[in-house]
């Protein structure tokens, strides 16, 4: 009947006979007549693979954005992905398997995720890491909830320099569960407002969530913040860019208690926002409060090393309403992607990615300041691979006009000023492309401004 | 030929100086990073150093330690382990789709928006609902979304006190966990002797505190809730809404629709019913479909079609309860599900469910020769639950049977769920298994039942053919080790 | 040092020590100084994967021909290839393995090639088939040599309606080995010249090689020819289009002794001519004269079925100068491609491909005759999926002008007349594309003619 | 977990009506095919009918019965089983390359022509020759090409009587077979006590009938022919040409060039030295490089670069001896080799050979603890030949050792070749194996040597861990079965 269903009429008849049913209708006996659908579904198809190919290729072509030279970041980056990554992910052994419920028949998934957890923990400078969350933003929200489980205060503070999308996700999760979010504003210099922070901490809180580097790319030492938060009895939750961690002091070293982040930059295609992969690492003593799956090392009957899902009593299928989270299916294949990517790039490769992102973004900013009269950086602090630039024209209008010239110039951040554009250059952006961006921005700003 | 036992980790294969991927030279003038002094990482990160060949060999070798759907039957109940069409993987990798930055304005992403919109409409048609959100990343996040939608409506209606979620004792663990995450309380309903919702109990517990009933239909025993119209009526009359956990939708497509049964909202698992791969545990996608009453509360973002035929993402405003992910959702997964619906067409989609139901009933008939089938009063839907109770009494637990199946080259069913069946073996063959494959699986199960009677150690010692033998889960908890230990070199 | 070489300086030093060498230079002792290269090779690179990607994508873009709507055939066809084919071929188990010298560790390759041989034999209506040849043309040449081994006459006749490229290959192989090729011309009606054939057979010959359908797409019953050839003591070698065989009487049924052909149309991409895959099937009694590898079924020590390379005493590694051919590496992965393609399409699918090629090509010809004033078919015989059309302008000029309009309209065959164009439409050519071809041909013929 | 023993064939999985791929509907008006009456096939073809899922599962399951380079070391001597870079596979699949019809005129295929031209030049530089043809599909066809080129030259020089090809007794089987196919006679040369060409014998046999000497260098013992300059001189003085079988070029790149040793022509195996995958036995590519004297005779087609920078295919005319394939050659393989040279660069290419040589010598040193190494008078090049003679005397043949290695998770070396070594084990590790991998292989070999001494049945009964046990090759010849039997249904 279709290319995905093997049994044919004669076989179905024989099967129905075997179970003593006269026809398929007999099997529907438990369904009241009133709920049975008495018509065919109103759906398109069926289409052959060749027609499907034509239709999908046509739709893909209308996604003109995929061909624009990308200077947008904001939590999703246009990185180079070695071909070997997809070779491994395309193994049906990995991508068609279920959650590793039968450990002895799932050592491939289990060991690779154990390796993933190890890499994430080392990158974050933490003792443990879990097997992945849906994305960075939901990982941050789950970290906030985790902090509440640990500290039992119903309020979590969030730095105003956090990615606004992430802030909305944290708000949604916490609001609906009956908890409170306090936003700590930043001052004109781009720094967290110390007084506001002090004041908010006074009121009692379980954790402060801070991004590192922050949404605007700024890098501040986390250590003083960690000390302050700890001295007030809270946990420090750091939302980190994993690429930055190859270059910057690890949050663990600075005193963070929980580190979360978005793994997209580690080998995952942009794909209009998903599937991505949230990571979460923490101090070991918090293990039992952690949401999500954890893979642990153990031995088999013969003493050989093997891996299993562990601390399952935290999870919904065992603990039900007392579970540390409702997460079940996570982003395992994306976590494997991160793992393989990090293994391929390795110690020096990932450092080099970080270095090039840093250098290329700095060069981009420099060239824009050279080319575009009246352009300025919004803040004057050290930044990593993302920068807010103030242009002499509406950020949104400039972005749109630049798209016509083949560039996605960045993300408008009107909150920082009408002309503010957040931009980022990865290792993929060549000098030519960067120069092209800067040289096109100048006339575009003039056009748009008038 | 394959080496069994301990395998080195990728860290064991590392040697300083090896590289697996090189970048082009930096071709821009360098800034010296002195502004970052004191902020820089010192000492190694601890990532492995291997060549591309070593890396590939390591993970390919690891992959061969997995059972998977292209090896054989994978009858995990409640998981719908069907075949994942190959071309749909190709589609999701087309640069036009996977190269899109999520901050691109709508005009640059029309193809993807069109697909998201049309997929929503398809899923609405299949479930019989008005509106669909593709935002949730998995079933559990779909549940949370559905409950948040209900909660938002109730708040708007001034019914803040309704904070109880009723659910049968056979419910999947995510149901109670999601209810709590949505800030609600769980009230368990008992199942009756048929394995269905006990109407008496429901009538008793539904009341002014009821926010919702969460029901899986067919339920986790694989049985259709025959009283469904009565059930939804009771809850509605009590002022609550009814949530359907649609994990088992593979039983119903083209046959019956939740929207026509009185449900108000349901989630689907694209990674089950709609053939997208499970990926060893994700990523999935858990769209939520609901009535027009609940629609305004669905989360951001949503895709609408304008009068000019263009598609637009709505990411702010209205009554949406918020958002659960930074971006639109697991878009790549949605692409595959869209392709699946197109590939199948309306007849094919119904035929999926028909064949899923036939396959399950056939297997049930074969297995009932040796295994107890509780609640077996008539046809099941796409899955059924057997009990290993008889075998347990003979000395081999359901866990042993599961492990032994691996030696027979089959994956095991879901075990010990639902909780209301002793030594449960929850079996879902799916429509993509052939009758030959079902026969072989039944033969393995029956043969194991004989082994339990005559040579039980074969079963209790299993598995013996897997890369590792039975693993010690207790020790994994006691000596918790979730990351490879590392002697971090001292900083100079 | 590079991403493909694992050993590092310290390791190499330790290895050299272990073998008692002071340095790598010591290992070069056997090389006279005079032959050592005293400079670095003059080669480009090394380039990173990302740069390589840019360079190769750039080169691919200059291959403008890949985007033309393809109506060319002539032994290579633009068919639809299901995605599952590449999924299977991309398994490193298949594509990184060597020739299956260790049978017990190569059952994957061996069984699949056994299945391939079976499919080929059934398609051809023959009793046996080998594990592949380099391409269809070299398979035809090897079949001619095989016939000479069997019949011991040093001359082989070749129908003039054979693909001229194949004729050149047969000539090259036979000439160089000291054998003779006699070409049998065709008459104005497109049929083999019976008298010439008779005359050439008189002179003694080992075989007649004939294409089915012939180069111009024409289908003639092979049976009378087989009888004639056999009655004169020769073998009939048929060079067949495997897609045609899903629709037409099999050569085996018609009396062919050896059947060869090009497997490209069974799942192999066009790729500017290679790698393709020659197939060869024959009567069982000729097995010991066959060139190339043969996979045979056998049992293991426990009586389980397994597969091995068999009749190896025909092959070069055993029989050396007495081998039936020098072939060693063949086109195994391409044969696997054919196998998987045929398994996916299956009985009805391959028949449908044949039917659609037939129908679409006929529609194409009909539309051209309707649209282009003065166009005619060259021959008036039944044709399958290839047809020679005579246009009122130079075939080559028309082809070039049509390329500018986005069509590869066919292959000029000036031997049939200045305006002759050989064209073919597969199942991939839509009605719209066919109409487009015909409608563009009309003005192009006018333009070009003037 | 993997099922051992007999596996059904794809035909066993067939059931009428199943389909694995569907075509779009025919959208053109139909011709009725009555003109074909009497010419149509009647009755079924006999192809299988399976779904995409069944097909995929079948071949994926089969694939798991293969040893492969991403599983472990594959030290087949003379085969250069190195790692196949993944990105090069991606390249060959770019539509811009794989979508090109071979009858397209030059202007439409400039990218591919440029690559073919530049690859020719690179290979010319690596081998030290003037001209290169990428036409031959594999090494053996390269040999044939090389010999035909020599033959054509000799004919032009009026030296038709030169029809003897000299070659050492250690030559690969393709060498004599190619000579015969080129219409020449084979004259064997003996090897001397060093394992090298016996100069005396050569001087004796080289003469007025000599068309060519065919020599593998390093030879099949892995030894460099130290007298190479003298050898080529002798042949040239006798009026012959010298052909190098370049299958072992992995030993020499950037270190020494055949063109500088007095060779006139040589072939390369891109599927060995240049990292393109072997594909389970092909496709490969066997380019031929030669001196300017021989260049005019190289086969069609060739690619030239015009003054305007455009590339052009020459497919007719000149002195070319003809063509051996319908089209240009195994172009897809050439693309990968081109990418490989670019990826490596000049230093990397030399480093390939350096590491290949170091790896071989290291392994030789380790194995010499237990295995006899004949002709071991100094360093070997990229491979070496051990003898299992000692073990044979103890009761286990080289074939047994080879099979036993499979149980250790390693592939076996090439065995019983070259013929001049008793119980030969020809071992080529390649540069892409790490020292850890070499150590593990040596450990397996040494451990097997111990087994031969103490528990020889472990070795003679091997393999036991493979999907099937030792196979009966004799029976495969006796009861020849090369296609699955089929009861062709009678025609109605
Ligand atoms: C009945 C049921 N509900 C909910 C879920 C949760 O879905 P997900 O794993 O996609 O979060 C599952 C998955 O196993 C399930 O079987
Ligand atoms: C020394 C030698 N010469 C020639 C060949 C033949 O090469 P191919 O198999 O590519 O035809 C081989 C391949 O095994 C070889 O090792």
PDB file of N, CA and C in Angstrom, chain C residues 204-264:
ATOM      1  N   UNK C 204      34.246 -16.362 -40.698  1.00  0.00           N
ATOM      2  CA  UNK C 204      34.608 -16.949 -39.392  1.00  0.00           C
ATOM      3  C   UNK C 204      34.566 -15.892 -38.324  1.00  0.00           C
ATOM      4  N   UNK C 205      33.955 -16.209 -37.206  1.00  0.00           N
ATOM      5  CA  UNK C 205      33.829 -15.208 -36.138  1.00  0.00           C
ATOM      6  C   UNK C 205      33.495 -15.940 -34.835  1.00  0.00           C
ATOM      7  N   UNK C 206      33.807 -15.309 -33.739  1.00  0.00           N
ATOM      8  CA  UNK C 206      33.488 -15.909 -32.444  1.00  0.00           C
ATOM      9  C   UNK C 206      32.142 -15.437 -31.921  1.00  0.00           C
ATOM     10  N   UNK C 207      31.811 -14.199 -32.258  1.00  0.00           N
ATOM     11  CA  UNK C 207      30.554 -13.677 -31.717  1.00  0.00           C
ATOM     12  C   UNK C 207      30.089 -12.476 -32.498  1.00  0.00           C
ATOM     13  N   UNK C 208      28.817 -12.222 -32.376  1.00  0.00           N
ATOM     14  CA  UNK C 208      28.264 -10.944 -32.825  1.00  0.00           C
ATOM     15  C   UNK C 208      27.838 -10.174 -31.576  1.00  0.00           C
ATOM     16  N   UNK C 209      28.257  -8.912 -31.503  1.00  0.00           N
ATOM     17  CA  UNK C 209      27.846  -8.041 -30.402  1.00  0.00           C
ATOM     18  C   UNK C 209      26.768  -7.106 -30.908  1.00  0.00           C
ATOM     19  N   UNK C 210      25.616  -7.136 -30.252  1.00  0.00           N
ATOM     20  CA  UNK C 210      24.516  -6.286 -30.705  1.00  0.00           C
ATOM     21  C   UNK C 210      23.896  -5.584 -29.504  1.00  0.00           C
ATOM     22  N   UNK C 211      23.465  -4.349 -29.708  1.00  0.00           N
ATOM     23  CA  UNK C 211      22.895  -3.585 -28.592  1.00  0.00           C
ATOM     24  C   UNK C 211      21.377  -3.722 -28.591  1.00  0.00           C
ATOM     25  N   UNK C 212      20.802  -3.740 -27.391  1.00  0.00           N
ATOM     26  CA  UNK C 212      19.360  -4.024 -27.254  1.00  0.00           C
ATOM     27  C   UNK C 212      18.795  -3.219 -26.098  1.00  0.00           C
ATOM     28  N   UNK C 213      17.932  -2.262 -26.344  1.00  0.00           N
ATOM     29  CA  UNK C 213      17.648  -1.617 -27.633  1.00  0.00           C
ATOM     30  C   UNK C 213      18.930  -1.010 -28.174  1.00  0.00           C
ATOM     31  N   UNK C 214      18.956  -0.715 -29.475  1.00  0.00           N
ATOM     32  CA  UNK C 214      20.226  -0.259 -30.035  1.00  0.00           C
ATOM     33  C   UNK C 214      20.496   1.202 -29.668  1.00  0.00           C
ATOM     34  N   UNK C 215      21.639   1.703 -30.162  1.00  0.00           N
ATOM     35  CA  UNK C 215      22.052   3.051 -29.769  1.00  0.00           C
ATOM     36  C   UNK C 215      20.984   4.093 -30.068  1.00  0.00           C
ATOM     37  N   UNK C 216      20.186   3.840 -31.103  1.00  0.00           N
ATOM     38  CA  UNK C 216      19.151   4.805 -31.485  1.00  0.00           C
ATOM     39  C   UNK C 216      17.822   4.506 -30.800  1.00  0.00           C
ATOM     40  N   UNK C 217      17.866   3.590 -29.845  1.00  0.00           N
ATOM     41  CA  UNK C 217      16.662   3.291 -29.081  1.00  0.00           C
ATOM     42  C   UNK C 217      15.780   2.240 -29.714  1.00  0.00           C
ATOM     43  N   UNK C 218      16.138   1.744 -30.876  1.00  0.00           N
ATOM     44  CA  UNK C 218      15.263   0.830 -31.615  1.00  0.00           C
ATOM     45  C   UNK C 218      15.229  -0.562 -30.992  1.00  0.00           C
ATOM     46  N   UNK C 219      14.038  -1.139 -31.022  1.00  0.00           N
ATOM     47  CA  UNK C 219      13.862  -2.473 -30.471  1.00  0.00           C
ATOM     48  C   UNK C 219      13.526  -3.445 -31.588  1.00  0.00           C
ATOM     49  N   UNK C 220      14.402  -4.430 -31.774  1.00  0.00           N
ATOM     50  CA  UNK C 220      14.119  -5.507 -32.719  1.00  0.00           C
ATOM     51  C   UNK C 220      14.158  -6.826 -31.982  1.00  0.00           C
ATOM     52  N   UNK C 221      13.395  -7.755 -32.481  1.00  0.00           N
ATOM     53  CA  UNK C 221      13.412  -9.074 -31.854  1.00  0.00           C
ATOM     54  C   UNK C 221      14.798  -9.692 -32.049  1.00  0.00           C
ATOM     55  N   UNK C 222      15.374 -10.176 -30.953  1.00  0.00           N
ATOM     56  CA  UNK C 222      16.717 -10.730 -31.027  1.00  0.00           C
ATOM     57  C   UNK C 222      16.717 -12.185 -31.483  1.00  0.00           C
ATOM     58  N   UNK C 223      15.568 -12.817 -31.366  1.00  0.00           N
ATOM     59  CA  UNK C 223      15.541 -14.251 -31.559  1.00  0.00           C
ATOM     60  C   UNK C 223      16.041 -14.703 -32.942  1.00  0.00           C
ATOM     61  N   UNK C 224      15.527 -14.074 -34.031  1.00  0.00           N
ATOM     62  CA  UNK C 224      16.008 -14.494 -35.349  1.00  0.00           C
ATOM     63  C   UNK C 224      17.524 -14.316 -35.471  1.00  0.00           C
ATOM     64  N   UNK C 225      18.014 -13.226 -34.868  1.00  0.00           N
ATOM     65  CA  UNK C 225      19.442 -12.946 -34.936  1.00  0.00           C
ATOM     66  C   UNK C 225      20.226 -14.035 -34.198  1.00  0.00           C
ATOM     67  N   UNK C 226      19.717 -14.396 -33.037  1.00  0.00           N
ATOM     68  CA  UNK C 226      20.382 -15.425 -32.235  1.00  0.00           C
ATOM     69  C   UNK C 226      20.448 -16.721 -33.024  1.00  0.00           C
ATOM     70  N   UNK C 227      19.362 -17.049 -33.668  1.00  0.00           N
ATOM     71  CA  UNK C 227      19.341 -18.295 -34.434  1.00  0.00           C
ATOM     72  C   UNK C 227      20.355 -18.260 -35.559  1.00  0.00           C
ATOM     73  N   UNK C 228      20.378 -17.123 -36.231  1.00  0.00           N
ATOM     74  CA  UNK C 228      21.325 -16.988 -37.342  1.00  0.00           C
ATOM     75  C   UNK C 228      22.772 -17.126 -36.848  1.00  0.00           C
ATOM     76  N   UNK C 229      23.070 -16.414 -35.786  1.00  0.00           N
ATOM     77  CA  UNK C 229      24.442 -16.419 -35.262  1.00  0.00           C
ATOM     78  C   UNK C 229      24.831 -17.824 -34.803  1.00  0.00           C
ATOM     79  N   UNK C 230      23.924 -18.437 -34.086  1.00  0.00           N
ATOM     80  CA  UNK C 230      24.209 -19.772 -33.583  1.00  0.00           C
ATOM     81  C   UNK C 230      24.420 -20.763 -34.744  1.00  0.00           C
ATOM     82  N   UNK C 231      23.604 -20.581 -35.776  1.00  0.00           N
ATOM     83  CA  UNK C 231      23.696 -21.529 -36.880  1.00  0.00           C
ATOM     84  C   UNK C 231      25.041 -21.388 -37.585  1.00  0.00           C
ATOM     85  N   UNK C 232      25.659 -20.216 -37.448  1.00  0.00           N
ATOM     86  CA  UNK C 232      26.977 -20.044 -38.034  1.00  0.00           C
ATOM     87  C   UNK C 232      28.096 -20.298 -37.028  1.00  0.00           C
ATOM     88  N   UNK C 233      27.718 -20.829 -35.880  1.00  0.00           N
ATOM     89  CA  UNK C 233      28.748 -21.247 -34.918  1.00  0.00           C
ATOM     90  C   UNK C 233      29.268 -20.144 -34.012  1.00  0.00           C
ATOM     91  N   UNK C 234      28.584 -19.013 -33.987  1.00  0.00           N
ATOM     92  CA  UNK C 234      29.050 -17.921 -33.124  1.00  0.00           C
ATOM     93  C   UNK C 234      28.201 -17.787 -31.878  1.00  0.00           C
ATOM     94  N   UNK C 235      28.666 -16.952 -31.008  1.00  0.00           N
ATOM     95  CA  UNK C 235      27.886 -16.625 -29.820  1.00  0.00           C
ATOM     96  C   UNK C 235      27.199 -15.290 -30.043  1.00  0.00           C
ATOM     97  N   UNK C 236      26.060 -15.111 -29.424  1.00  0.00           N
ATOM     98  CA  UNK C 236      25.417 -13.801 -29.481  1.00  0.00           C
ATOM     99  C   UNK C 236      25.681 -13.073 -28.167  1.00  0.00           C
ATOM    100  N   UNK C 237      26.364 -11.956 -28.281  1.00  0.00           N
ATOM    101  CA  UNK C 237      26.622 -11.102 -27.117  1.00  0.00           C
ATOM    102  C   UNK C 237      25.671  -9.918 -27.209  1.00  0.00           C
ATOM    103  N   UNK C 238      24.860  -9.754 -26.192  1.00  0.00           N
ATOM    104  CA  UNK C 238      23.899  -8.654 -26.205  1.00  0.00           C
ATOM    105  C   UNK C 238      24.318  -7.589 -25.198  1.00  0.00           C
ATOM    106  N   UNK C 239      24.409  -6.361 -25.671  1.00  0.00           N
ATOM    107  CA  UNK C 239      24.691  -5.228 -24.797  1.00  0.00           C
ATOM    108  C   UNK C 239      23.349  -4.561 -24.501  1.00  0.00           C
ATOM    109  N   UNK C 240      22.849  -4.768 -23.281  1.00  0.00           N
ATOM    110  CA  UNK C 240      21.462  -4.397 -23.010  1.00  0.00           C
ATOM    111  C   UNK C 240      21.339  -3.234 -22.031  1.00  0.00           C
ATOM    112  N   UNK C 241      20.281  -2.464 -22.206  1.00  0.00           N
ATOM    113  CA  UNK C 241      19.911  -1.409 -21.252  1.00  0.00           C
ATOM    114  C   UNK C 241      19.099  -2.090 -20.147  1.00  0.00           C
ATOM    115  N   UNK C 242      19.588  -2.083 -18.925  1.00  0.00           N
ATOM    116  CA  UNK C 242      18.912  -2.853 -17.883  1.00  0.00           C
ATOM    117  C   UNK C 242      17.491  -2.363 -17.603  1.00  0.00           C
ATOM    118  N   UNK C 243      17.257  -1.078 -17.814  1.00  0.00           N
ATOM    119  CA  UNK C 243      15.899  -0.576 -17.595  1.00  0.00           C
ATOM    120  C   UNK C 243      14.954  -1.155 -18.643  1.00  0.00           C
ATOM    121  N   UNK C 244      15.446  -1.236 -19.867  1.00  0.00           N
ATOM    122  CA  UNK C 244      14.626  -1.813 -20.935  1.00  0.00           C
ATOM    123  C   UNK C 244      14.252  -3.246 -20.612  1.00  0.00           C
ATOM    124  N   UNK C 245      15.160  -3.954 -19.948  1.00  0.00           N
ATOM    125  CA  UNK C 245      14.914  -5.370 -19.683  1.00  0.00           C
ATOM    126  C   UNK C 245      13.744  -5.590 -18.727  1.00  0.00           C
ATOM    127  N   UNK C 246      13.345  -4.532 -17.998  1.00  0.00           N
ATOM    128  CA  UNK C 246      12.177  -4.668 -17.134  1.00  0.00           C
ATOM    129  C   UNK C 246      10.890  -4.692 -17.955  1.00  0.00           C
ATOM    130  N   UNK C 247      10.985  -4.310 -19.212  1.00  0.00           N
ATOM    131  CA  UNK C 247       9.799  -4.209 -20.053  1.00  0.00           C
ATOM    132  C   UNK C 247       9.861  -5.174 -21.237  1.00  0.00           C
ATOM    133  N   UNK C 248      11.059  -5.380 -21.733  1.00  0.00           N
ATOM    134  CA  UNK C 248      11.212  -6.154 -22.972  1.00  0.00           C
ATOM    135  C   UNK C 248      11.577  -7.608 -22.673  1.00  0.00           C
ATOM    136  N   UNK C 249      11.323  -8.438 -23.656  1.00  0.00           N
ATOM    137  CA  UNK C 249      11.720  -9.844 -23.601  1.00  0.00           C
ATOM    138  C   UNK C 249      13.192  -9.920 -23.229  1.00  0.00           C
ATOM    139  N   UNK C 250      13.553 -10.803 -22.344  1.00  0.00           N
ATOM    140  CA  UNK C 250      14.944 -10.833 -21.902  1.00  0.00           C
ATOM    141  C   UNK C 250      15.816 -11.431 -22.994  1.00  0.00           C
ATOM    142  N   UNK C 251      17.064 -10.990 -23.079  1.00  0.00           N
ATOM    143  CA  UNK C 251      17.991 -11.537 -24.073  1.00  0.00           C
ATOM    144  C   UNK C 251      18.132 -13.047 -23.914  1.00  0.00           C
ATOM    145  N   UNK C 252      18.091 -13.494 -22.660  1.00  0.00           N
ATOM    146  CA  UNK C 252      18.209 -14.930 -22.425  1.00  0.00           C
ATOM    147  C   UNK C 252      17.108 -15.688 -23.144  1.00  0.00           C
ATOM    148  N   UNK C 253      15.904 -15.177 -23.014  1.00  0.00           N
ATOM    149  CA  UNK C 253      14.759 -15.798 -23.678  1.00  0.00           C
ATOM    150  C   UNK C 253      14.942 -15.835 -25.188  1.00  0.00           C
ATOM    151  N   UNK C 254      15.656 -14.816 -25.695  1.00  0.00           N
ATOM    152  CA  UNK C 254      15.824 -14.720 -27.140  1.00  0.00           C
ATOM    153  C   UNK C 254      16.997 -15.537 -27.636  1.00  0.00           C
ATOM    154  N   UNK C 255      17.766 -16.096 -26.708  1.00  0.00           N
ATOM    155  CA  UNK C 255      18.852 -16.949 -27.158  1.00  0.00           C
ATOM    156  C   UNK C 255      20.249 -16.375 -26.997  1.00  0.00           C
ATOM    157  N   UNK C 256      20.375 -15.238 -26.308  1.00  0.00           N
ATOM    158  CA  UNK C 256      21.712 -14.658 -26.122  1.00  0.00           C
ATOM    159  C   UNK C 256      22.590 -15.596 -25.297  1.00  0.00           C
ATOM    160  N   UNK C 257      23.888 -15.538 -25.534  1.00  0.00           N
ATOM    161  CA  UNK C 257      24.825 -16.370 -24.783  1.00  0.00           C
ATOM    162  C   UNK C 257      25.510 -15.588 -23.675  1.00  0.00           C
ATOM    163  N   UNK C 258      25.792 -14.351 -23.965  1.00  0.00           N
ATOM    164  CA  UNK C 258      26.402 -13.466 -22.968  1.00  0.00           C
ATOM    165  C   UNK C 258      25.632 -12.152 -23.027  1.00  0.00           C
ATOM    166  N   UNK C 259      25.302 -11.609 -21.863  1.00  0.00           N
ATOM    167  CA  UNK C 259      24.628 -10.313 -21.830  1.00  0.00           C
ATOM    168  C   UNK C 259      25.475  -9.376 -20.986  1.00  0.00           C
ATOM    169  N   UNK C 260      25.763  -8.214 -21.535  1.00  0.00           N
ATOM    170  CA  UNK C 260      26.495  -7.202 -20.765  1.00  0.00           C
ATOM    171  C   UNK C 260      25.682  -5.921 -20.777  1.00  0.00           C
ATOM    172  N   UNK C 261      26.085  -4.983 -19.964  1.00  0.00           N
ATOM    173  CA  UNK C 261      25.389  -3.706 -19.984  1.00  0.00           C
ATOM    174  C   UNK C 261      25.954  -2.745 -18.974  1.00  0.00           C
ATOM    175  N   UNK C 262      25.419  -1.546 -19.015  1.00  0.00           N
ATOM    176  CA  UNK C 262      25.853  -0.476 -18.138  1.00  0.00           C
ATOM    177  C   UNK C 262      24.825  -0.338 -17.025  1.00  0.00           C
ATOM    178  N   UNK C 263      25.280  -0.437 -15.774  1.00  0.00           N
ATOM    179  CA  UNK C 263      24.378  -0.373 -14.628  1.00  0.00           C
ATOM    180  C   UNK C 263      24.085   1.035 -14.156  1.00  0.00           C
ATOM    181  N   UNK C 264      24.622   2.049 -14.828  1.00  0.00           N
ATOM    182  CA  UNK C 264      24.442   3.423 -14.321  1.00  0.00           C
ATOM    183  C   UNK C 264      22.988   3.758 -14.083  1.00  0.00           C
TER     184      UNK C 264
END
